[in-house]
C-alpha positions as CSV (number, residue, x, y, z in Angstrom):
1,X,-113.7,-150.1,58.9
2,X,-114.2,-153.7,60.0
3,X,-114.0,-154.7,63.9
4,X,-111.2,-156.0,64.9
5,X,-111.3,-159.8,64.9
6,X,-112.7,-161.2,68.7
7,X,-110.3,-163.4,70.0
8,X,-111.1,-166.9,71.0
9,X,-113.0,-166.9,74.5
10,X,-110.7,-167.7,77.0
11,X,-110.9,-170.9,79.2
12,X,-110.3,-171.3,83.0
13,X,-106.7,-169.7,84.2
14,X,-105.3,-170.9,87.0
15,X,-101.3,-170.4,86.7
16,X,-99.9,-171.6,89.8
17,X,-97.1,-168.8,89.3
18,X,-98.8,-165.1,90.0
19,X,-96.4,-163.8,87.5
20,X,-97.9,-165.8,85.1
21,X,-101.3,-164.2,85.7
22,X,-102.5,-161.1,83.4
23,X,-104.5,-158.1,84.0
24,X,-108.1,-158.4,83.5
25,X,-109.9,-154.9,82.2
26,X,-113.7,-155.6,82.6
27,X,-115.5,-153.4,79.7
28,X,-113.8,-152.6,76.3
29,X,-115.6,-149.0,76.4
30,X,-113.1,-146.2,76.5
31,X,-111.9,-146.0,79.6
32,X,-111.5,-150.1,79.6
33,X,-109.4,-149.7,75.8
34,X,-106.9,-146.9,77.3
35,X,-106.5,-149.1,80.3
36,X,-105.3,-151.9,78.4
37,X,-103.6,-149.9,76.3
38,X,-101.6,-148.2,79.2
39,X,-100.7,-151.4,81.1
40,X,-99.6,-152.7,77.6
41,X,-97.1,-149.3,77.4
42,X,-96.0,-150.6,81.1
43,X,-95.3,-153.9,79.6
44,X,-97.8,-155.7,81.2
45,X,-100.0,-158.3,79.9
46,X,-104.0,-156.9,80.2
47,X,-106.8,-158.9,78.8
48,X,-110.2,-156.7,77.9
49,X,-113.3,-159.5,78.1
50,X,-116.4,-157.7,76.7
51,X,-119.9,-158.8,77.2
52,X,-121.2,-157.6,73.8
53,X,-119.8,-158.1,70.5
54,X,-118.0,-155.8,69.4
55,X,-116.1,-152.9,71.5
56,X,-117.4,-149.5,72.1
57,X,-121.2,-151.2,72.7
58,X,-122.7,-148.7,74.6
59,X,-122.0,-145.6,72.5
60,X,-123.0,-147.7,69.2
61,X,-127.0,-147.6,71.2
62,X,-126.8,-143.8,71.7
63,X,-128.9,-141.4,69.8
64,X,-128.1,-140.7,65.8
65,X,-127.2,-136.5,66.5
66,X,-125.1,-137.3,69.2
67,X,-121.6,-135.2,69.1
68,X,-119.2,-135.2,72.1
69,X,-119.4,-132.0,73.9
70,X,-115.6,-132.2,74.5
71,X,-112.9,-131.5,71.8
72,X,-111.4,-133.9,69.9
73,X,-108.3,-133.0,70.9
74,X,-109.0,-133.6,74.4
75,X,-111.1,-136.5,73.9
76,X,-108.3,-138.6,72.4
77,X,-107.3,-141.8,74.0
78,X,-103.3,-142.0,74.8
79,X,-101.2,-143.2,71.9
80,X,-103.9,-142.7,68.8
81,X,-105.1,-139.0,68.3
82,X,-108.5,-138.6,66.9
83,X,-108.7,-137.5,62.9
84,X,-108.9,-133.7,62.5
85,X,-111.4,-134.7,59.6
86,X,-113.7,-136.4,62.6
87,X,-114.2,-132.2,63.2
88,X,-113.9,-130.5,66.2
89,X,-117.2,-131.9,67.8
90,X,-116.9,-135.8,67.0
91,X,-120.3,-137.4,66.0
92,X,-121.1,-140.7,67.6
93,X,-120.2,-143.1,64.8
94,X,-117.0,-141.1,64.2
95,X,-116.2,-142.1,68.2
96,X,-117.0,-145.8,67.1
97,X,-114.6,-145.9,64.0
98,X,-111.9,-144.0,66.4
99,X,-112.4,-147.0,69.3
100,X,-112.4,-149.8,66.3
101,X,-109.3,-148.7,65.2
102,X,-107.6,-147.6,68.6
103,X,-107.9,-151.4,69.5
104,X,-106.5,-152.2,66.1
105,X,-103.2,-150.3,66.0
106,X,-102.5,-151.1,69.5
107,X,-103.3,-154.9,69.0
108,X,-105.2,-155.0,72.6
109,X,-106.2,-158.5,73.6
110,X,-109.5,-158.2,73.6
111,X,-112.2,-161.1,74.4
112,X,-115.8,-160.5,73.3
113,X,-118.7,-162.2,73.9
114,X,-118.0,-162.9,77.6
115,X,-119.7,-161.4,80.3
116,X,-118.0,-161.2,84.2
117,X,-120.5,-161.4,87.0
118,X,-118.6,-161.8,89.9
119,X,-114.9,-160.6,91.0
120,X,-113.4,-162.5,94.3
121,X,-110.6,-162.7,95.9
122,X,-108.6,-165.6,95.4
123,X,-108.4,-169.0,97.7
124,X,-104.1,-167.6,98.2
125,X,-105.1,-163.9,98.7
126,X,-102.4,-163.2,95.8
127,X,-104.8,-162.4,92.8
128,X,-108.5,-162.1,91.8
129,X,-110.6,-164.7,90.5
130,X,-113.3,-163.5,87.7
131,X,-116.7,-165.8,87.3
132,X,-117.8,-165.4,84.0
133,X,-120.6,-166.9,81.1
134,X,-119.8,-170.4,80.5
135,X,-118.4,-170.9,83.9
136,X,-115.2,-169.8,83.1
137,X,-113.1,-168.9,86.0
138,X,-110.4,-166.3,85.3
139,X,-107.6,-165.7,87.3
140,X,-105.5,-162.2,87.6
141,X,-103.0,-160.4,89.1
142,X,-105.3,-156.8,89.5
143,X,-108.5,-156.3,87.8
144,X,-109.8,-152.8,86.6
145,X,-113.9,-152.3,86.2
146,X,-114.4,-150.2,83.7
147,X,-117.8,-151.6,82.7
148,X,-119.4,-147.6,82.6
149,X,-120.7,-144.7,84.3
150,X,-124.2,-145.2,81.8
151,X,-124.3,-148.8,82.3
152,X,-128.1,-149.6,83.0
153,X,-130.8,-147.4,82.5
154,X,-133.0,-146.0,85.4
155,X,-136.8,-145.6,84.8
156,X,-138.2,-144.5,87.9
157,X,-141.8,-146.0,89.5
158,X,-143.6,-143.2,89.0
159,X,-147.6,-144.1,90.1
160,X,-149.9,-145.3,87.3
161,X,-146.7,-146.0,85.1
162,X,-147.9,-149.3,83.8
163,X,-151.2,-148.3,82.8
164,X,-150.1,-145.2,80.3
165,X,-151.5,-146.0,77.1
166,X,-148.6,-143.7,75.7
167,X,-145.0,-145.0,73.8
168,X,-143.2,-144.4,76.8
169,X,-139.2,-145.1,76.7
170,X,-136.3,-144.7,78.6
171,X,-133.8,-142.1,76.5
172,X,-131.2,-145.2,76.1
173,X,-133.8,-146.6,72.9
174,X,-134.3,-143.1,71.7
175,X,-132.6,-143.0,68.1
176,X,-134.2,-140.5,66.0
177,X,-136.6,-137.6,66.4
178,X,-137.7,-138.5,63.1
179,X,-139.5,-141.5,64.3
180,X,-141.9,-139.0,66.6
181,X,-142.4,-136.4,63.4
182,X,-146.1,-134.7,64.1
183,X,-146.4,-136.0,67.6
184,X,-147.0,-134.5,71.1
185,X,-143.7,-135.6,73.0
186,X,-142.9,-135.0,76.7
187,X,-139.3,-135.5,77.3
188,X,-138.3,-135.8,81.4
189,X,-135.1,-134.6,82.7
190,X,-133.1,-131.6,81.4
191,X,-129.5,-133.3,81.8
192,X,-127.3,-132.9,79.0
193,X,-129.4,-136.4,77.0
194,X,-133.2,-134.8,77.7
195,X,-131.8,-131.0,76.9
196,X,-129.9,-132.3,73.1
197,X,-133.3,-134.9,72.7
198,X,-136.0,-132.4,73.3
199,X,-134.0,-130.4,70.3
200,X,-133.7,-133.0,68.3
201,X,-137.7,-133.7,68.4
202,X,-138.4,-129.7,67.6
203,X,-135.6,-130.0,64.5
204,X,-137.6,-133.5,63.2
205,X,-140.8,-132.4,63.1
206,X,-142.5,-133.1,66.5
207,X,-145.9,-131.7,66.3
208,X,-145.3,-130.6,70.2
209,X,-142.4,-130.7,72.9
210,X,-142.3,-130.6,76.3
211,X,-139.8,-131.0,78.9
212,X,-140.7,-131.7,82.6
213,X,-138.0,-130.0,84.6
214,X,-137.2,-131.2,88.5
215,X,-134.1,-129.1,89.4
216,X,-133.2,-126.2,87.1
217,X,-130.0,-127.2,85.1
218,X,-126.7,-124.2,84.7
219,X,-126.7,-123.9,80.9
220,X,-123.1,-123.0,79.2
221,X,-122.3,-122.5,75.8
222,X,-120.5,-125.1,74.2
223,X,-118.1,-122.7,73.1
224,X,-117.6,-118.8,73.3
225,X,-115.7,-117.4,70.4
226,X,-113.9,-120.6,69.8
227,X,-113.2,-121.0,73.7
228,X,-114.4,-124.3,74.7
229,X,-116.7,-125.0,77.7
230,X,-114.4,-128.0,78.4
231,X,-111.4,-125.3,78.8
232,X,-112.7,-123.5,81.5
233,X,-113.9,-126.9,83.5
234,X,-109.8,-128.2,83.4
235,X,-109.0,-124.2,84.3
236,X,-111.0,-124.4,87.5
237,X,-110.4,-127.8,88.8
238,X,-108.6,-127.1,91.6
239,X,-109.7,-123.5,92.5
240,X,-112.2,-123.0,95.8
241,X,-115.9,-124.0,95.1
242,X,-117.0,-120.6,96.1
243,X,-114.9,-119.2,94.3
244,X,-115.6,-120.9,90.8
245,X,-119.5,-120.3,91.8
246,X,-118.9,-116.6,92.0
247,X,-117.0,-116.4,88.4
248,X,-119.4,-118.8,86.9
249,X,-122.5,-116.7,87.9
250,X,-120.9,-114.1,86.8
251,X,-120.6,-115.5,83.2
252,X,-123.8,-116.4,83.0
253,X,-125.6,-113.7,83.3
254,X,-123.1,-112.3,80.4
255,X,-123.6,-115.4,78.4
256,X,-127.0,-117.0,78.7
257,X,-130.3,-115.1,78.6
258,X,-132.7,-115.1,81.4
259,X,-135.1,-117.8,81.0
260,X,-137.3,-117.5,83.8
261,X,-140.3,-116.2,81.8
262,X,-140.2,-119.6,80.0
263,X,-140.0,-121.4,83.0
264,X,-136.1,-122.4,83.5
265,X,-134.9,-119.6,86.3
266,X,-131.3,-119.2,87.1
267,X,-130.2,-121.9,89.6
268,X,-130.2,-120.9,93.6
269,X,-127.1,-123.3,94.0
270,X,-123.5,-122.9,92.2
271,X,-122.4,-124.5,89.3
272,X,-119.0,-126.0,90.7
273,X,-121.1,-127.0,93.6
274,X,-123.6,-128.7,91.4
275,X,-121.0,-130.1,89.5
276,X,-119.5,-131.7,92.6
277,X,-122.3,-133.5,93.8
278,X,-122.2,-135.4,90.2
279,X,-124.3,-132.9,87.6
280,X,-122.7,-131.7,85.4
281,X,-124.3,-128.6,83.4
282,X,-126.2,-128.7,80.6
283,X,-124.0,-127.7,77.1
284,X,-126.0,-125.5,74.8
285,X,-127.0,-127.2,71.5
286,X,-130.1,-125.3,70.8
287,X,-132.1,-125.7,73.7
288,X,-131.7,-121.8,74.5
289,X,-133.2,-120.5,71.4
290,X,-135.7,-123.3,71.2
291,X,-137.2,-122.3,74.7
292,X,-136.9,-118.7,73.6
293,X,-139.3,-119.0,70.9
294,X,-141.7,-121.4,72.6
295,X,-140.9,-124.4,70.1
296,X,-139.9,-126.6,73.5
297,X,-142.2,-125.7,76.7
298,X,-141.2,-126.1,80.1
299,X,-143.1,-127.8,82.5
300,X,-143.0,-129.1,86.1
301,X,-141.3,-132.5,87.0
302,X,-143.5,-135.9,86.5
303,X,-145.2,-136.8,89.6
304,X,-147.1,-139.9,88.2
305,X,-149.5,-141.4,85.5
306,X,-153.1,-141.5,85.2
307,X,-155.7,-143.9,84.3
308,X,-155.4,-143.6,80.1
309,X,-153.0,-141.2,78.7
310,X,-152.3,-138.7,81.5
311,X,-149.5,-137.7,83.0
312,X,-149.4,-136.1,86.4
313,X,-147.2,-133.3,87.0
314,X,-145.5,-131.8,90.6
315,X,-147.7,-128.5,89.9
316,X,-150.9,-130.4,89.6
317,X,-151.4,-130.2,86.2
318,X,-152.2,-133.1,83.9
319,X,-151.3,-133.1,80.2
320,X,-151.8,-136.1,77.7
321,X,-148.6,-136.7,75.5
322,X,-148.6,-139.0,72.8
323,X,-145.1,-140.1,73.4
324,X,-142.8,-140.0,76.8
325,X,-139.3,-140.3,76.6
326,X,-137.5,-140.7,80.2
327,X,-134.1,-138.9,79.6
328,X,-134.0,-140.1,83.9
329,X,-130.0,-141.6,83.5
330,X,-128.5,-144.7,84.5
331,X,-127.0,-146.5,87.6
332,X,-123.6,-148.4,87.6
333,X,-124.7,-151.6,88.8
334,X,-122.5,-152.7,90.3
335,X,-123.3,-154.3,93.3
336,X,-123.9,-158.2,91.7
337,X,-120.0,-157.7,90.5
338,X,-118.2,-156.3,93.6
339,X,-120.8,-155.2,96.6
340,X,-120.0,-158.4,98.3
341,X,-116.4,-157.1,98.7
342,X,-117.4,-153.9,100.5
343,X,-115.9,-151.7,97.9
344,X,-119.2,-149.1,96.8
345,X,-120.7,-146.2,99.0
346,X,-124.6,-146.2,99.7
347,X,-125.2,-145.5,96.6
348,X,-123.9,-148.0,94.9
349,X,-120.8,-145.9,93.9
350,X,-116.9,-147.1,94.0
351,X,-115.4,-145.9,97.4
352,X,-112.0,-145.4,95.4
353,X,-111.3,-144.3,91.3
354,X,-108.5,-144.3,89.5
355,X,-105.1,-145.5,90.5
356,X,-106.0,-145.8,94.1
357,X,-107.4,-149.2,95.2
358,X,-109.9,-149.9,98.0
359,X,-108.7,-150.5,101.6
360,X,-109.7,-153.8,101.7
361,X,-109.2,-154.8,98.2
362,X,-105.8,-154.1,96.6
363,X,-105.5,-155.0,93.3
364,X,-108.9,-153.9,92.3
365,X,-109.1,-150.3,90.1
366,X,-112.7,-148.6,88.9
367,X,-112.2,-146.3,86.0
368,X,-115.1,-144.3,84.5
369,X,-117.8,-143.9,87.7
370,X,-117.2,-140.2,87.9
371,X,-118.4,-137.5,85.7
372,X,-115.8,-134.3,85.6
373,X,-116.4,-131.3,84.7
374,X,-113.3,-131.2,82.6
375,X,-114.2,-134.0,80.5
376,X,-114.8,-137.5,81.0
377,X,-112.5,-138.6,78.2
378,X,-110.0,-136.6,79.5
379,X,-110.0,-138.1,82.8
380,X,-110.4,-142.1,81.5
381,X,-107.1,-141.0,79.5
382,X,-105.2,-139.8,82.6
383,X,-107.0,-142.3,84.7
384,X,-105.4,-145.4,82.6
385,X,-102.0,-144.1,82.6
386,X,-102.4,-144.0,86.5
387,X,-103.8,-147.2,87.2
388,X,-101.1,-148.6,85.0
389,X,-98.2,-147.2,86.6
390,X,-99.7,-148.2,90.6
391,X,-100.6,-151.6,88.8
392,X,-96.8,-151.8,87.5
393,X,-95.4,-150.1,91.6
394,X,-97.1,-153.3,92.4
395,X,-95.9,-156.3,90.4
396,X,-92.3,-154.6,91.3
């Protein structure tokens, strides 16, 4: 399916009549499609401007196995259902084709090519001004950032990291366990991206795998006799934390096998409250088994790097992997954007999501800086309908 075809960067915009001024949607990922989509539907003018090429950059860079661990059902976007021949676990480049043509049918104004590093206020306090490549100045009525929840990858400091005569690589350039066949691989951080990569290597060939472990991950099975992970995380949304601890240790024990022989014990802390605090647990795609039968080893978290080839683990151990590959996450980074405007937490995290606007800054949406339990698809779905209808509440 070809792209849809980029629209002519735009120039400065500086309509002396607010009405005149559009909606600007900063990413064209899918929370930042659906947006536009949705203020479209409210008959509103929204304008997507995309740094990279081409929308839906950032899953086109993700690893080659990658499936969504939601349904397909419940990952569509509003007004275009996914293809039931996409299967019920959507592969990466079946997501890609699905965003290609989501912007297609619904026409969405989309500028590529044009990248937005600063959002102000404007000189008459009616609209916001967007500094972009070029020195384009963009003027609109609201703006939503929906520029991603993975949008720069984190590799920490660790000690010695410079002088490791290793491949080392963040998890954001990992492709293809094919491309490590026959080779001792240490894989840090058992999130959902280490957990699926550390499989990955074992089903390629890797003539070893490790995985350095920090906090012990909850494990759930993607699905249960046909019963979806994601349909118990929308179930228990809104029930008490304690409560959804209780019934989610109770399943566990039902569900997934003790693995504390092999190094990955049962958490101490609850799943909902985990899941609270921002992590999410880890969906089974063969990690289980592959611990089970020793083809992925568990070790203790990375502490540092060694003169040559070893790496320095929290237990004091030393091993010498061929290859490291730092599943560690991303940060938002957003503070060159929007931290002037006193609109993040101390972490660098929007202080309001969704439809609601920041104290100081109405007019301004974030969309896609949380992850739910119940599906972050999902929730960039509902999320745009929202912010569209507070973003039309306003204009009236």
């Amino acid at each position: 399916m070809e792209d849809s075809a980029p629209r002519p960067a735009p120039q400065a915009i500086t309509a002396a009549n607010p009405a005149d001024r559009p909606v600007y949607v900063i990413g064209g990922g899918p929370g930042g499609l659906a947006t536009a989509y949705a203020l479209r539907a409210q008959g509103i003018r929204a304008v997507v401007v995309e740094k990279a090429d081409t929308v839906g950059a950032s899953w086109r860079r993700h690893y080659d196995r990658l499936h969504l661990h939601t349904t397909r059902r419940l990952s569509a976007l509003p007004g275009l259902a996914i293809p039931r021949r996409f299967g019920r676990w959507v592969a990466r480049d079946d997501l890609v084709r699905y965003l290609e043509k989501y912007a297609e049918v619904h026409e969405l104004e989309i500028v590529t090519g044009v990248e937005v590093s600063r959002v102000e206020r404007t000189p008459d306090g009616d609209g916001w001004l967007l500094r972009a490549t070029g020195g384009r100045e963009l003027v609109g009525s609201a703006v939503v950032v929906a520029t991603g929840y993975n949008h720069t990858p984190h590799l920490p400091r660790w000690p010695g990291r410079d002088a490791f005569t290793g491949d080392l690589t963040h998890a954001a350039d990992y492709r293809s366990g094919k491309e490590y066949a026959g080779r001792d691989v240490l894989v840090v951080g058992v999130g959902n991206t280490g957990a699926e990569i550390a499989v990955d290597l074992v089903e390629n060939g890797a003539g070893r795998v490790r995985l350095a472990v920090r906090t012990v991950p909850h494990i759930v099975r993607r699905s249960t006799a046909g019963w979806a992970a994601q349909y118990s995380g929308i179930m228990i949304r809104r029930l008490p934390v304690a409560l959804v601890d209780r019934i989610s240790r109770v399943m566990a024990k039902a569900s997934i096998p003790d693995l504390s022989a092999h190094g990955l014990p049962r958490p101490d802390t609850g799943l909902y409250t985990r899941a609270r605090q921002g992590a999410i647990p880890v969906q089974d795609v063969g990690l289980i088994d592959a611990v089970r039968k020793g083809r992925v080893e568990i070790v203790a978290a990375v502490e540092g790097f060694a003169d040559g080839g070893e790496v320095l683990l929290a237990d004091g151990s030393r091993i010498s992997p061929d290859a490291v590959v730092a599943a560690t996450g991303y940060v938002r980074a957003l503070e060159g954007l929007v931290g002037h405007l006193g609109v993040l937490d101390d972490e660098g995290r929007p202080v309001a999501h969704g439809p609601r606007t920041p104290d100081d800054a109405p007019g301004l949406f974030f969309t896609g800086y949380t992850t739910p339990i119940s599906g972050t698809l999902r929730e960039l779905a509902r999320d745009a309908e929202r912010i569209a209808k507070a973003v039309r509440r306003r204009s009236r």
